[in-house]
Amino acid sequence: MDAGAAQLLSDAHGLGFDKCLYVLEVLDDNAQVPLQAVGMGLTAEHSSEFIKRVPQDPLRRMLARGEIPIGNTPITYENNGKTLSIGSDHKLSVTDVSLLRWCLSQGVRTGVNFRIPMSQRRYASLNFYSAGTHNLHDLNNAVQALFLIGHRIHAMLEPNLPRGRDDFLSARELECLEWIARGLGNRQIAEMLGLSVDTVKEYIQGLFRKLNVGSRAQAVSRAHMLSYLE
């Protein structure tokens, strides 16, 4: 985490929100995983598990149904382990209890979420989490500050993020990635796939670029976080 990001997280922490997840999504029913996700104040395990649970996310499903517009209006919610309360007049059912219990186990009691529309049917989702509850006055003040912090995070991260669906890994790149995760070298991967070594190198360079990494170890770690690897 660079100094700028650390300061932003510190500012949010001062408001009682010590965790933040920035997610780049594409508005597409077939996109089961985000284009990119960056966690601050979260463990690697938490970030990875979050990505795996994306299809279960109540807020994401409400967005897909058109119940939540993609706009700058923040959504606040309180999670009590049985229901997820969004505002004062909208409660989700106990069918979401598995996800909510997991959120509680990760120290998530109050959440502030808002989305920033982007080009190419993309949007950025800013998610701030708190382990405690907040009275209405303090929460309203926090939401205003988190809104500004979130936009600063977006401005800092967005230029380096994928541009669209073309940045998803191809089938061949996924195959190379899986063999990399098993410890195979380029020549071994080429033999397994019936390709030339030069072609394998091109696929690996492509997946490095799309994952924004510079080494095999980083590629495997990022791939696990984005659920490309189990």
Coordinates of N, CA, C and O in Angstrom, one line a residue, residues 40-226:
M40 N -8.3 -2.6 1.1 CA -7.4 -1.9 2.0 C -7.9 -2.2 3.4 O -9.1 -2.0 3.7
G41 N -7.0 -2.6 4.3 CA -7.5 -2.9 5.7 C -8.0 -4.3 5.8 O -8.6 -4.7 6.8
L42 N -8.0 -5.1 4.6 CA -8.5 -6.5 4.6 C -7.3 -7.5 4.5 O -6.3 -7.2 3.8
T43 N -7.5 -8.6 5.0 CA -6.5 -9.7 4.8 C -6.7 -10.2 3.4 O -7.7 -10.1 2.8
A44 N -5.7 -10.9 2.9 CA -5.7 -11.5 1.6 C -6.8 -12.6 1.5 O -7.5 -12.7 0.5
E45 N -7.0 -13.3 2.7 CA -8.0 -14.3 2.7 C -9.4 -13.7 2.6 O -10.3 -14.2 1.9
H46 N -9.6 -12.6 3.3 CA -10.9 -11.9 3.2 C -11.2 -11.4 1.8 O -12.3 -11.6 1.3
S47 N -10.2 -10.8 1.2 CA -10.4 -10.3 -0.2 C -10.7 -11.5 -1.2 O -11.7 -11.4 -2.0
S48 N -10.0 -12.6 -1.0 CA -10.3 -13.7 -1.9 C -11.7 -14.3 -1.7 O -12.4 -14.6 -2.6
E49 N -12.1 -14.4 -0.4 CA -13.4 -15.0 -0.1 C -14.5 -14.1 -0.6 O -15.5 -14.5 -1.1
F50 N -14.3 -12.8 -0.5 CA -15.2 -11.8 -1.0 C -15.5 -12.0 -2.5 O -16.7 -12.1 -2.9
I51 N -14.4 -12.2 -3.3 CA -14.6 -12.4 -4.7 C -15.4 -13.7 -5.0 O -16.2 -13.7 -5.8
K52 N -15.1 -14.7 -4.2 CA -15.8 -16.0 -4.4 C -17.3 -15.8 -4.1 O -18.1 -16.5 -4.7
R53 N -17.6 -14.9 -3.2 CA -19.0 -14.8 -2.8 C -19.7 -13.7 -3.6 O -20.9 -13.4 -3.3
V54 N -19.1 -13.1 -4.6 CA -19.7 -12.0 -5.4 C -21.1 -12.4 -5.9 O -22.0 -11.6 -5.8
P55 N -21.3 -13.6 -6.5 CA -22.6 -13.9 -7.0 C -23.7 -13.9 -6.0 O -24.9 -13.8 -6.3
Q56 N -23.3 -14.1 -4.7 CA -24.3 -14.1 -3.6 C -24.6 -12.7 -3.1 O -25.5 -12.6 -2.3
D57 N -23.9 -11.7 -3.5 CA -24.0 -10.4 -2.9 C -25.4 -9.8 -3.1 O -25.8 -9.6 -4.2
P58 N -26.1 -9.6 -2.0 CA -27.5 -9.0 -2.1 C -27.5 -7.7 -2.9 O -28.4 -7.5 -3.7
L59 N -26.5 -6.8 -2.6 CA -26.5 -5.5 -3.3 C -26.3 -5.7 -4.8 O -26.9 -5.0 -5.6
R60 N -25.4 -6.6 -5.1 CA -25.1 -6.8 -6.5 C -26.4 -7.4 -7.2 O -26.7 -7.0 -8.4
R61 N -27.1 -8.3 -6.6 CA -28.3 -8.8 -7.2 C -29.4 -7.8 -7.4 O -30.1 -7.7 -8.3
M62 N -29.5 -6.9 -6.4 CA -30.5 -5.8 -6.5 C -30.1 -4.9 -7.6 O -31.0 -4.4 -8.3
L63 N -28.8 -4.7 -7.8 CA -28.4 -3.8 -9.0 C -28.8 -4.5 -10.3 O -29.3 -3.8 -11.2
A64 N -28.5 -5.8 -10.4 CA -28.9 -6.5 -11.6 C -30.4 -6.5 -11.9 O -30.8 -6.5 -13.1
R65 N -31.2 -6.4 -10.8 CA -32.7 -6.4 -11.0 C -33.1 -4.9 -11.3 O -34.3 -4.7 -11.5
G66 N -32.2 -4.0 -11.2 CA -32.6 -2.6 -11.5 C -33.2 -1.9 -10.2 O -33.7 -0.8 -10.3
E67 N -33.0 -2.5 -9.0 CA -33.6 -1.9 -7.8 C -32.6 -0.9 -7.2 O -33.0 -0.1 -6.4
I68 N -31.4 -0.9 -7.6 CA -30.4 0.1 -7.2 C -29.8 0.7 -8.4 O -29.2 0.0 -9.3
P69 N -29.9 2.0 -8.6 CA -29.3 2.6 -9.8 C -27.8 2.7 -9.6 O -27.3 2.8 -8.5
I70 N -27.1 2.7 -10.8 CA -25.7 3.0 -10.8 C -25.5 4.5 -10.7 O -25.6 5.2 -11.7
G71 N -25.3 5.0 -9.6 CA -25.1 6.5 -9.4 C -24.3 6.8 -8.2 O -23.7 5.9 -7.6
N72 N -24.2 8.0 -7.9 CA -23.3 8.4 -6.8 C -24.0 8.4 -5.5 O -23.4 8.8 -4.5
T73 N -25.3 8.0 -5.4 CA -26.0 8.1 -4.1 C -25.5 6.9 -3.2 O -25.6 5.8 -3.6
P74 N -25.0 7.3 -2.0 CA -24.4 6.2 -1.2 C -25.6 5.4 -0.6 O -26.7 5.8 -0.4
I75 N -25.3 4.1 -0.4 CA -26.2 3.2 0.3 C -25.6 2.8 1.6 O -24.4 2.4 1.7
T76 N -26.4 3.0 2.7 CA -25.9 2.6 4.0 C -26.7 1.4 4.4 O -27.9 1.3 4.2
Y77 N -26.1 0.5 5.2 CA -26.8 -0.7 5.7 C -26.2 -1.2 7.0 O -25.1 -0.9 7.3
E78 N -27.1 -1.9 7.7 CA -26.6 -2.5 9.0 C -26.9 -4.0 8.9 O -28.0 -4.4 8.5
N79 N -26.0 -4.7 9.3 CA -26.0 -6.2 9.2 C -26.1 -6.7 10.6 O -25.2 -6.6 11.4
N80 N -27.2 -7.4 11.0 CA -27.4 -7.9 12.3 C -27.3 -9.5 12.3 O -27.6 -10.1 13.3
G81 N -26.9 -10.1 11.2 CA -26.8 -11.5 11.1 C -28.1 -12.2 10.7 O -28.1 -13.4 10.4
K82 N -29.2 -11.5 10.7 CA -30.5 -12.1 10.3 C -31.0 -11.4 9.0 O -31.5 -12.0 8.1
T83 N -30.9 -10.1 9.0 CA -31.4 -9.3 7.9 C -30.3 -8.2 7.6 O -29.5 -7.8 8.4
L84 N -30.4 -7.7 6.4 CA -29.6 -6.6 5.9 C -30.5 -5.4 5.7 O -31.3 -5.5 4.8
S85 N -30.4 -4.4 6.5 CA -31.3 -3.3 6.4 C -30.6 -2.2 5.6 O -29.5 -1.7 5.9
I86 N -31.3 -1.8 4.5 CA -30.8 -0.8 3.6 C -31.7 0.4 3.8 O -32.9 0.4 3.4
G87 N -31.2 1.5 4.5 CA -32.1 2.6 4.8 C -33.0 2.2 5.9 O -32.8 1.3 6.7
S88 N -34.2 2.8 5.9 CA -35.2 2.5 6.9 C -36.4 1.7 6.4 O -37.2 1.3 7.2
D89 N -36.4 1.5 5.1 CA -37.7 0.9 4.5 C -37.4 -0.3 3.6 O -38.3 -0.8 3.0
H90 N -36.2 -0.8 3.6 CA -35.9 -1.9 2.7 C -35.1 -3.0 3.5 O -34.0 -2.7 3.8
K91 N -35.7 -4.1 3.7 CA -35.0 -5.2 4.3 C -34.9 -6.4 3.4 O -35.8 -6.8 2.7
L92 N -33.7 -7.0 3.4 CA -33.6 -8.3 2.6 C -33.9 -9.4 3.5 O -33.8 -9.4 4.7
S93 N -34.3 -10.5 2.9 CA -34.8 -11.7 3.6 C -33.7 -12.5 4.3 O -32.5 -12.3 4.0
V94 N -34.1 -13.4 5.1 CA -33.1 -14.3 5.8 C -32.5 -15.3 4.9 O -31.6 -16.0 5.3
T95 N -32.9 -15.3 3.6 CA -32.2 -16.2 2.7 C -30.8 -15.8 2.4 O -30.0 -16.6 2.0
D96 N -30.4 -14.6 2.8 CA -29.1 -14.1 2.7 C -28.3 -14.3 3.9 O -27.2 -13.8 4.1
V97 N -28.8 -15.1 4.9 CA -28.2 -15.2 6.2 C -26.7 -15.8 6.1 O -25.9 -15.4 6.9
S98 N -26.4 -16.7 5.2 CA -25.1 -17.3 5.1 C -24.1 -16.2 4.8 O -23.0 -16.1 5.5
L99 N -24.4 -15.3 3.8 CA -23.5 -14.3 3.5 C -23.3 -13.3 4.6 O -22.2 -12.8 5.0
L100 N -24.5 -13.0 5.3 CA -24.4 -12.0 6.4 C -23.6 -12.5 7.6 O -22.9 -11.7 8.2
R101 N -23.8 -13.8 7.9 CA -23.0 -14.3 9.0 C -21.5 -14.3 8.7 O -20.7 -14.0 9.6
W102 N -21.2 -14.5 7.4 CA -19.8 -14.4 7.1 C -19.3 -13.0 7.2 O -18.2 -12.8 7.7
C103 N -20.1 -12.1 6.8 CA -19.7 -10.6 6.9 C -19.5 -10.3 8.4 O -18.5 -9.6 8.7
L104 N -20.4 -10.8 9.3 CA -20.2 -10.5 10.7 C -18.9 -11.1 11.2 O -18.2 -10.5 12.0
S105 N -18.6 -12.3 10.7 CA -17.4 -13.0 11.2 C -16.2 -12.2 10.8 O -15.1 -12.4 11.4
Q106 N -16.3 -11.4 9.8 CA -15.2 -10.6 9.3 C -15.2 -9.2 9.9 O -14.4 -8.3 9.5
G107 N -16.0 -9.0 10.9 CA -16.1 -7.7 11.5 C -16.8 -6.6 10.8 O -16.5 -5.4 10.9
V108 N -17.8 -7.0 10.0 CA -18.6 -6.1 9.2 C -20.0 -5.9 9.8 O -20.8 -6.8 9.8
R109 N -20.2 -4.8 10.4 CA -21.6 -4.5 11.0 C -22.3 -3.4 10.3 O -23.5 -3.5 10.0
T110 N -21.6 -2.3 9.9 CA -22.2 -1.2 9.2 C -21.4 -1.1 7.9 O -20.2 -1.1 7.9
G111 N -22.1 -0.8 6.8 CA -21.5 -0.6 5.5 C -22.0 0.6 4.8 O -23.1 1.1 5.0
V112 N -21.1 1.2 4.1 CA -21.4 2.4 3.2 C -20.9 2.0 1.8 O -19.7 1.7 1.6
N113 N -21.8 2.1 0.9 CA -21.5 1.6 -0.5 C -22.0 2.7 -1.5 O -23.1 3.2 -1.3
F114 N -21.2 3.0 -2.5 CA -21.7 3.8 -3.6 C -20.9 3.4 -4.9 O -19.8 2.8 -4.8
R115 N -21.5 3.7 -6.0 CA -20.9 3.3 -7.3 C -20.7 4.5 -8.2 O -21.5 5.5 -8.1
I116 N -19.6 4.5 -8.9 CA -19.2 5.6 -9.8 C -19.4 5.1 -11.3 O -18.7 4.1 -11.7
P117 N -20.3 5.6 -12.1 CA -20.4 5.2 -13.5 C -19.2 5.5 -14.3 O -18.5 6.5 -14.1
M118 N -18.9 4.6 -15.2 CA -17.7 4.7 -16.0 C -18.1 4.4 -17.5 O -19.2 4.1 -17.7
S119 N -17.1 4.4 -18.4 CA -17.4 4.1 -19.8 C -17.4 2.6 -20.0 O -17.1 1.8 -19.1
Q120 N -17.8 2.1 -21.2 CA -17.8 0.7 -21.6 C -18.6 -0.1 -20.6 O -18.3 -1.3 -20.3
R121 N -19.7 0.4 -20.1 CA -20.6 -0.3 -19.2 C -19.9 -0.8 -17.9 O -20.3 -1.8 -17.3
R122 N -18.9 -0.1 -17.6 CA -18.2 -0.4 -16.3 C -18.7 0.5 -15.2 O -19.2 1.6 -15.5
Y123 N -18.4 0.1 -14.0 CA -18.6 1.0 -12.9 C -17.7 0.6 -11.8 O -17.3 -0.6 -11.6
A124 N -17.3 1.6 -10.9 CA -16.5 1.3 -9.8 C -17.4 1.3 -8.5 O -18.3 2.1 -8.4
S125 N -17.2 0.3 -7.7 CA -18.0 0.1 -6.5 C -17.0 0.4 -5.3 O -16.0 -0.3 -5.2
L126 N -17.4 1.4 -4.4 CA -16.6 1.7 -3.2 C -17.4 1.1 -2.0 O -18.6 1.4 -1.9
N127 N -16.7 0.3 -1.2 CA -17.4 -0.3 -0.1 C -16.5 -0.1 1.2 O -15.4 -0.5 1.3
F128 N -17.1 0.7 2.1 CA -16.5 0.9 3.4 C -17.2 0.1 4.5 O -18.4 0.1 4.5
Y129 N -16.4 -0.5 5.4 CA -17.0 -1.3 6.4 C -16.6 -0.9 7.8 O -15.4 -0.5 8.0
S130 N -17.5 -1.1 8.7 CA -17.2 -0.8 10.1 C -17.7 -1.9 11.0 O -18.6 -2.6 10.7
A131 N -16.9 -2.2 12.1 CA -17.3 -3.2 13.0 C -18.3 -2.8 14.0 O -18.9 -3.7 14.7
G132 N -18.7 -1.6 14.1 CA -19.7 -1.1 15.0 C -20.9 -0.4 14.4 O -21.0 -0.3 13.2
T133 N -21.8 -0.1 15.2 CA -23.0 0.7 14.8 C -22.8 2.2 15.0 O -21.8 2.6 15.7
H134 N -23.6 3.0 14.3 CA -23.4 4.4 14.4 C -24.7 5.1 14.5 O -25.7 4.7 13.9
N135 N -24.8 6.2 15.3 CA -26.1 6.9 15.4 C -26.3 7.6 14.1 O -25.3 7.8 13.3
L136 N -27.5 8.1 13.8 CA -27.8 8.7 12.5 C -27.0 9.9 12.2 O -26.5 10.0 11.1
H137 N -26.7 10.7 13.2 CA -25.9 12.0 13.0 C -24.5 11.6 12.6 O -24.0 12.1 11.6
D138 N -23.9 10.7 13.4 CA -22.5 10.4 13.1 C -22.4 9.6 11.7 O -21.4 9.8 11.0
L139 N -23.4 8.8 11.4 CA -23.4 8.0 10.2 C -23.5 9.0 9.0 O -22.8 8.8 8.0
N140 N -24.4 9.9 9.1 CA -24.5 10.9 8.0 C -23.3 11.7 7.7 O -22.9 11.9 6.6
N141 N -22.6 12.1 8.8 CA -21.3 12.8 8.7 C -20.3 11.9 8.1 O -19.5 12.4 7.2
A142 N -20.3 10.7 8.5 CA -19.3 9.7 8.0 C -19.5 9.5 6.5 O -18.5 9.4 5.7
V143 N -20.8 9.3 6.1 CA -21.1 9.1 4.7 C -20.6 10.2 3.8 O -20.0 9.9 2.7
Q144 N -20.7 11.4 4.2 CA -20.3 12.6 3.4 C -18.8 12.5 3.2 O -18.2 12.7 2.1
A145 N -18.0 12.2 4.3 CA -16.6 12.2 4.3 C -16.1 11.0 3.4 O -15.2 11.1 2.6
L146 N -16.8 9.8 3.6 CA -16.4 8.6 2.9 C -16.6 8.8 1.4 O -15.9 8.2 0.6
F147 N -17.7 9.5 1.1 CA -17.9 9.8 -0.3 C -16.8 10.5 -1.0 O -16.3 10.1 -2.1
L148 N -16.2 11.5 -0.3 CA -15.1 12.2 -0.9 C -13.8 11.3 -0.9 O -13.1 11.3 -1.9
I149 N -13.6 10.6 0.2 CA -12.5 9.7 0.3 C -12.6 8.6 -0.9 O -11.6 8.3 -1.5
G150 N -13.8 8.1 -1.1 CA -14.0 7.1 -2.1 C -13.6 7.6 -3.5 O -13.0 6.9 -4.3
H151 N -14.0 8.8 -3.8 CA -13.7 9.4 -5.1 C -12.2 9.6 -5.2 O -11.6 9.5 -6.3
R152 N -11.5 10.0 -4.1 CA -10.0 10.1 -4.2 C -9.4 8.7 -4.5 O -8.4 8.6 -5.2
I153 N -9.9 7.7 -3.8 CA -9.4 6.3 -4.1 C -9.6 6.0 -5.5 O -8.7 5.4 -6.2
H154 N -10.8 6.3 -6.1 CA -11.1 6.0 -7.5 C -10.1 6.7 -8.4 O -9.6 6.1 -9.3
A155 N -9.9 8.0 -8.1 CA -9.0 8.7 -9.0 C -7.6 8.2 -8.9 O -6.8 8.2 -9.9
M156 N -7.2 7.6 -7.8 CA -5.8 7.1 -7.6 C -5.7 5.7 -8.3 O -4.7 5.4 -8.9
L157 N -6.7 4.9 -8.3 CA -6.6 3.5 -8.8 C -7.1 3.3 -10.2 O -6.5 2.5 -10.9
E158 N -8.1 4.1 -10.6 CA -8.7 3.8 -11.9 C -7.8 3.9 -13.1 O -7.9 3.0 -14.0
P159 N -6.8 4.8 -13.2 CA -6.0 4.8 -14.4 C -5.2 3.5 -14.6 O -4.8 3.2 -15.8
N160 N -5.0 2.7 -13.6 CA -4.2 1.5 -13.8 C -5.0 0.2 -13.9 O -4.5 -0.9 -13.9
L161 N -6.4 0.4 -14.0 CA -7.2 -0.8 -14.0 C -7.6 -1.2 -15.4 O -7.5 -0.4 -16.3
P162 N -8.1 -2.4 -15.6 CA -8.5 -2.9 -16.9 C -9.5 -2.0 -17.6 O -10.4 -1.4 -16.9
R163 N -9.6 -2.0 -18.9 CA -10.5 -1.1 -19.7 C -11.8 -1.7 -20.0 O -12.7 -1.1 -20.3
G164 N -11.9 -3.1 -20.0 CA -13.1 -3.7 -20.4 C -13.0 -5.2 -20.5 O -12.0 -5.8 -19.9
R165 N -14.0 -5.9 -21.1 CA -14.0 -7.3 -21.1 C -12.8 -8.0 -21.8 O -12.5 -9.1 -21.5
D166 N -12.2 -7.2 -22.7 CA -11.0 -7.8 -23.4 C -9.9 -8.1 -22.4 O -8.9 -8.7 -22.7
D167 N -10.0 -7.5 -21.2 CA -8.9 -7.7 -20.2 C -9.1 -9.0 -19.4 O -8.3 -9.3 -18.5
F168 N -10.2 -9.7 -19.6 CA -10.3 -11.0 -19.0 C -9.3 -12.0 -19.6 O -9.0 -11.9 -20.8
L169 N -8.9 -12.9 -18.9 CA -7.9 -13.9 -19.4 C -8.6 -14.8 -20.4 O -9.8 -15.2 -20.2
S170 N -7.9 -15.1 -21.5 CA -8.4 -16.0 -22.5 C -8.3 -17.5 -22.0 O -7.6 -17.7 -21.0
A171 N -8.9 -18.4 -22.8 CA -8.8 -19.8 -22.4 C -7.4 -20.3 -22.4 O -7.0 -21.0 -21.5
R172 N -6.6 -19.9 -23.4 CA -5.2 -20.3 -23.4 C -4.4 -19.7 -22.3 O -3.5 -20.4 -21.7
E173 N -4.7 -18.5 -22.0 CA -4.0 -17.8 -20.9 C -4.3 -18.5 -19.5 O -3.4 -18.7 -18.7
L174 N -5.6 -18.9 -19.4 CA -6.0 -19.6 -18.2 C -5.3 -21.0 -18.1 O -4.8 -21.4 -17.0
E175 N -5.1 -21.7 -19.2 CA -4.4 -22.9 -19.2 C -3.0 -22.7 -18.8 O -2.5 -23.5 -17.9
C176 N -2.3 -21.7 -19.3 CA -0.9 -21.4 -18.9 C -0.9 -21.1 -17.4 O 0.1 -21.5 -16.7
L177 N -1.8 -20.3 -17.0 CA -1.8 -19.9 -15.6 C -2.0 -21.1 -14.7 O -1.3 -21.2 -13.6
E178 N -2.8 -22.0 -15.0 CA -3.0 -23.2 -14.2 C -1.7 -24.1 -14.1 O -1.4 -24.6 -13.0
W179 N -1.0 -24.2 -15.2 CA 0.2 -24.9 -15.2 C 1.3 -24.2 -14.4 O 2.2 -24.8 -13.7
I180 N 1.3 -22.8 -14.5 CA 2.2 -22.0 -13.7 C 2.0 -22.3 -12.3 O 3.0 -22.4 -11.5
A181 N 0.7 -22.3 -11.9 CA 0.4 -22.5 -10.4 C 0.9 -23.9 -10.0 O 1.1 -24.1 -8.8
R182 N 1.0 -24.9 -10.9 CA 1.5 -26.2 -10.5 C 3.1 -26.3 -10.6 O 3.6 -27.4 -10.4
G183 N 3.7 -25.2 -11.0 CA 5.2 -25.1 -10.9 C 5.9 -25.5 -12.2 O 7.1 -25.6 -12.2
L184 N 5.1 -25.6 -13.3 CA 5.8 -25.9 -14.6 C 6.4 -24.7 -15.2 O 6.0 -23.6 -15.1
G185 N 7.6 -25.0 -15.9 CA 8.2 -23.9 -16.7 C 7.7 -23.8 -18.1 O 6.8 -24.6 -18.5
N186 N 8.2 -22.8 -18.8 CA 7.6 -22.6 -20.2 C 7.7 -23.8 -21.1 O 6.8 -24.1 -21.8
R187 N 8.9 -24.4 -21.1 CA 9.0 -25.6 -22.0 C 8.1 -26.7 -21.6 O 7.5 -27.4 -22.5
Q188 N 7.9 -27.0 -20.3 CA 7.0 -28.0 -19.9 C 5.5 -27.7 -20.3 O 4.8 -28.5 -20.7
I189 N 5.2 -26.4 -20.1 CA 3.8 -26.0 -20.5 C 3.6 -26.1 -22.0 O 2.5 -26.6 -22.4
A190 N 4.6 -25.8 -22.8 CA 4.5 -25.9 -24.2 C 4.3 -27.4 -24.6 O 3.4 -27.7 -25.5
E191 N 5.0 -28.3 -23.9 CA 4.8 -29.7 -24.2 C 3.4 -30.2 -23.8 O 2.7 -31.0 -24.5
M192 N 2.9 -29.7 -22.7 CA 1.6 -30.1 -22.2 C 0.5 -29.6 -23.2 O -0.5 -30.3 -23.4
L193 N 0.6 -28.4 -23.7 CA -0.4 -27.8 -24.6 C -0.2 -28.0 -26.0 O -1.0 -27.7 -26.9
G194 N 1.0 -28.6 -26.4 CA 1.2 -28.9 -27.8 C 1.5 -27.6 -28.6 O 1.1 -27.4 -29.7
L195 N 2.2 -26.6 -27.9 CA 2.5 -25.3 -28.5 C 4.0 -25.1 -28.5 O 4.7 -25.8 -27.8
S196 N 4.4 -24.1 -29.2 CA 5.8 -23.7 -29.2 C 6.1 -23.0 -27.9 O 5.2 -22.3 -27.3
V197 N 7.4 -23.0 -27.5 CA 7.8 -22.2 -26.3 C 7.5 -20.7 -26.5 O 7.1 -20.0 -25.6
D198 N 7.8 -20.2 -27.7 CA 7.6 -18.8 -28.0 C 6.1 -18.4 -27.8 O 5.7 -17.3 -27.3
T199 N 5.2 -19.3 -28.3 CA 3.8 -19.0 -28.2 C 3.3 -19.0 -26.7 O 2.6 -18.1 -26.3
V200 N 3.9 -19.9 -25.9 CA 3.6 -20.0 -24.5 C 4.1 -18.7 -23.8 O 3.4 -18.1 -23.0
K201 N 5.2 -18.2 -24.2 CA 5.8 -17.0 -23.7 C 4.8 -15.8 -24.0 O 4.6 -14.9 -23.1
E202 N 4.3 -15.8 -25.2 CA 3.3 -14.7 -25.5 C 2.1 -14.8 -24.6 O 1.6 -13.7 -24.2
Y203 N 1.5 -16.0 -24.4 CA 0.4 -16.1 -23.5 C 0.7 -15.6 -22.1 O -0.1 -15.0 -21.5
I204 N 1.9 -16.0 -21.6 CA 2.2 -15.7 -20.3 C 2.4 -14.1 -20.1 O 2.0 -13.5 -19.1
Q205 N 3.0 -13.6 -21.1 CA 3.2 -12.1 -21.1 C 1.8 -11.4 -21.1 O 1.6 -10.4 -20.5
G206 N 0.9 -12.0 -21.9 CA -0.5 -11.4 -21.9 C -1.2 -11.5 -20.6 O -1.8 -10.6 -20.1
L207 N -1.1 -12.7 -19.9 CA -1.8 -12.8 -18.6 C -1.1 -11.9 -17.5 O -1.8 -11.4 -16.7
F208 N 0.3 -11.8 -17.6 CA 0.9 -10.9 -16.7 C 0.4 -9.4 -16.9 O 0.2 -8.7 -15.9
R209 N 0.2 -9.0 -18.2 CA -0.3 -7.7 -18.4 C -1.7 -7.5 -17.9 O -2.0 -6.5 -17.2
K210 N -2.5 -8.5 -18.1 CA -3.9 -8.3 -17.7 C -4.1 -8.4 -16.2 O -5.0 -7.7 -15.6
L211 N -3.2 -9.1 -15.5 CA -3.3 -9.2 -14.1 C -2.5 -8.1 -13.4 O -2.5 -8.0 -12.2
N212 N -1.7 -7.4 -14.2 CA -0.9 -6.3 -13.7 C 0.2 -6.8 -12.7 O 0.3 -6.3 -11.6
V213 N 0.9 -7.8 -13.1 CA 1.9 -8.4 -12.2 C 3.2 -8.5 -13.0 O 3.2 -8.4 -14.2
G214 N 4.3 -8.8 -12.3 CA 5.6 -8.9 -12.9 C 6.3 -10.2 -12.7 O 7.4 -10.4 -13.1
S215 N 5.6 -11.2 -12.0 CA 6.3 -12.4 -11.7 C 5.2 -13.5 -11.7 O 4.0 -13.3 -11.5
R216 N 5.7 -14.8 -11.7 CA 4.8 -15.9 -11.6 C 4.1 -16.0 -10.3 O 2.9 -16.3 -10.2
A217 N 4.9 -15.8 -9.2 CA 4.3 -15.8 -7.9 C 3.2 -14.8 -7.7 O 2.1 -15.0 -7.2
Q218 N 3.4 -13.6 -8.2 CA 2.4 -12.5 -8.2 C 1.2 -12.9 -9.0 O 0.0 -12.6 -8.6
A219 N 1.4 -13.5 -10.2 CA 0.3 -13.9 -11.0 C -0.6 -14.9 -10.3 O -1.8 -14.8 -10.4
V220 N 0.0 -15.9 -9.7 CA -0.7 -16.9 -9.0 C -1.5 -16.3 -7.8 O -2.7 -16.6 -7.6
S221 N -0.9 -15.4 -7.1 CA -1.5 -14.7 -5.9 C -2.7 -13.9 -6.4 O -3.8 -14.0 -5.8
R222 N -2.5 -13.1 -7.5 CA -3.6 -12.3 -8.0 C -4.7 -13.1 -8.6 O -5.9 -12.8 -8.4
A223 N -4.4 -14.2 -9.2 CA -5.4 -15.1 -9.8 C -6.2 -15.7 -8.8 O -7.5 -15.9 -9.0
H224 N -5.7 -16.1 -7.6 CA -6.5 -16.6 -6.5 C -7.4 -15.6 -6.0 O -8.6 -15.9 -5.7
M225 N -7.0 -14.3 -5.9 CA -7.8 -13.3 -5.4 C -9.0 -13.0 -6.3 O -10.1 -12.7 -5.8
L226 N -8.8 -13.2 -7.6 CA -9.8 -12.9 -8.6 C -10.6 -14.2 -9.0 O -11.4 -14.1 -9.9

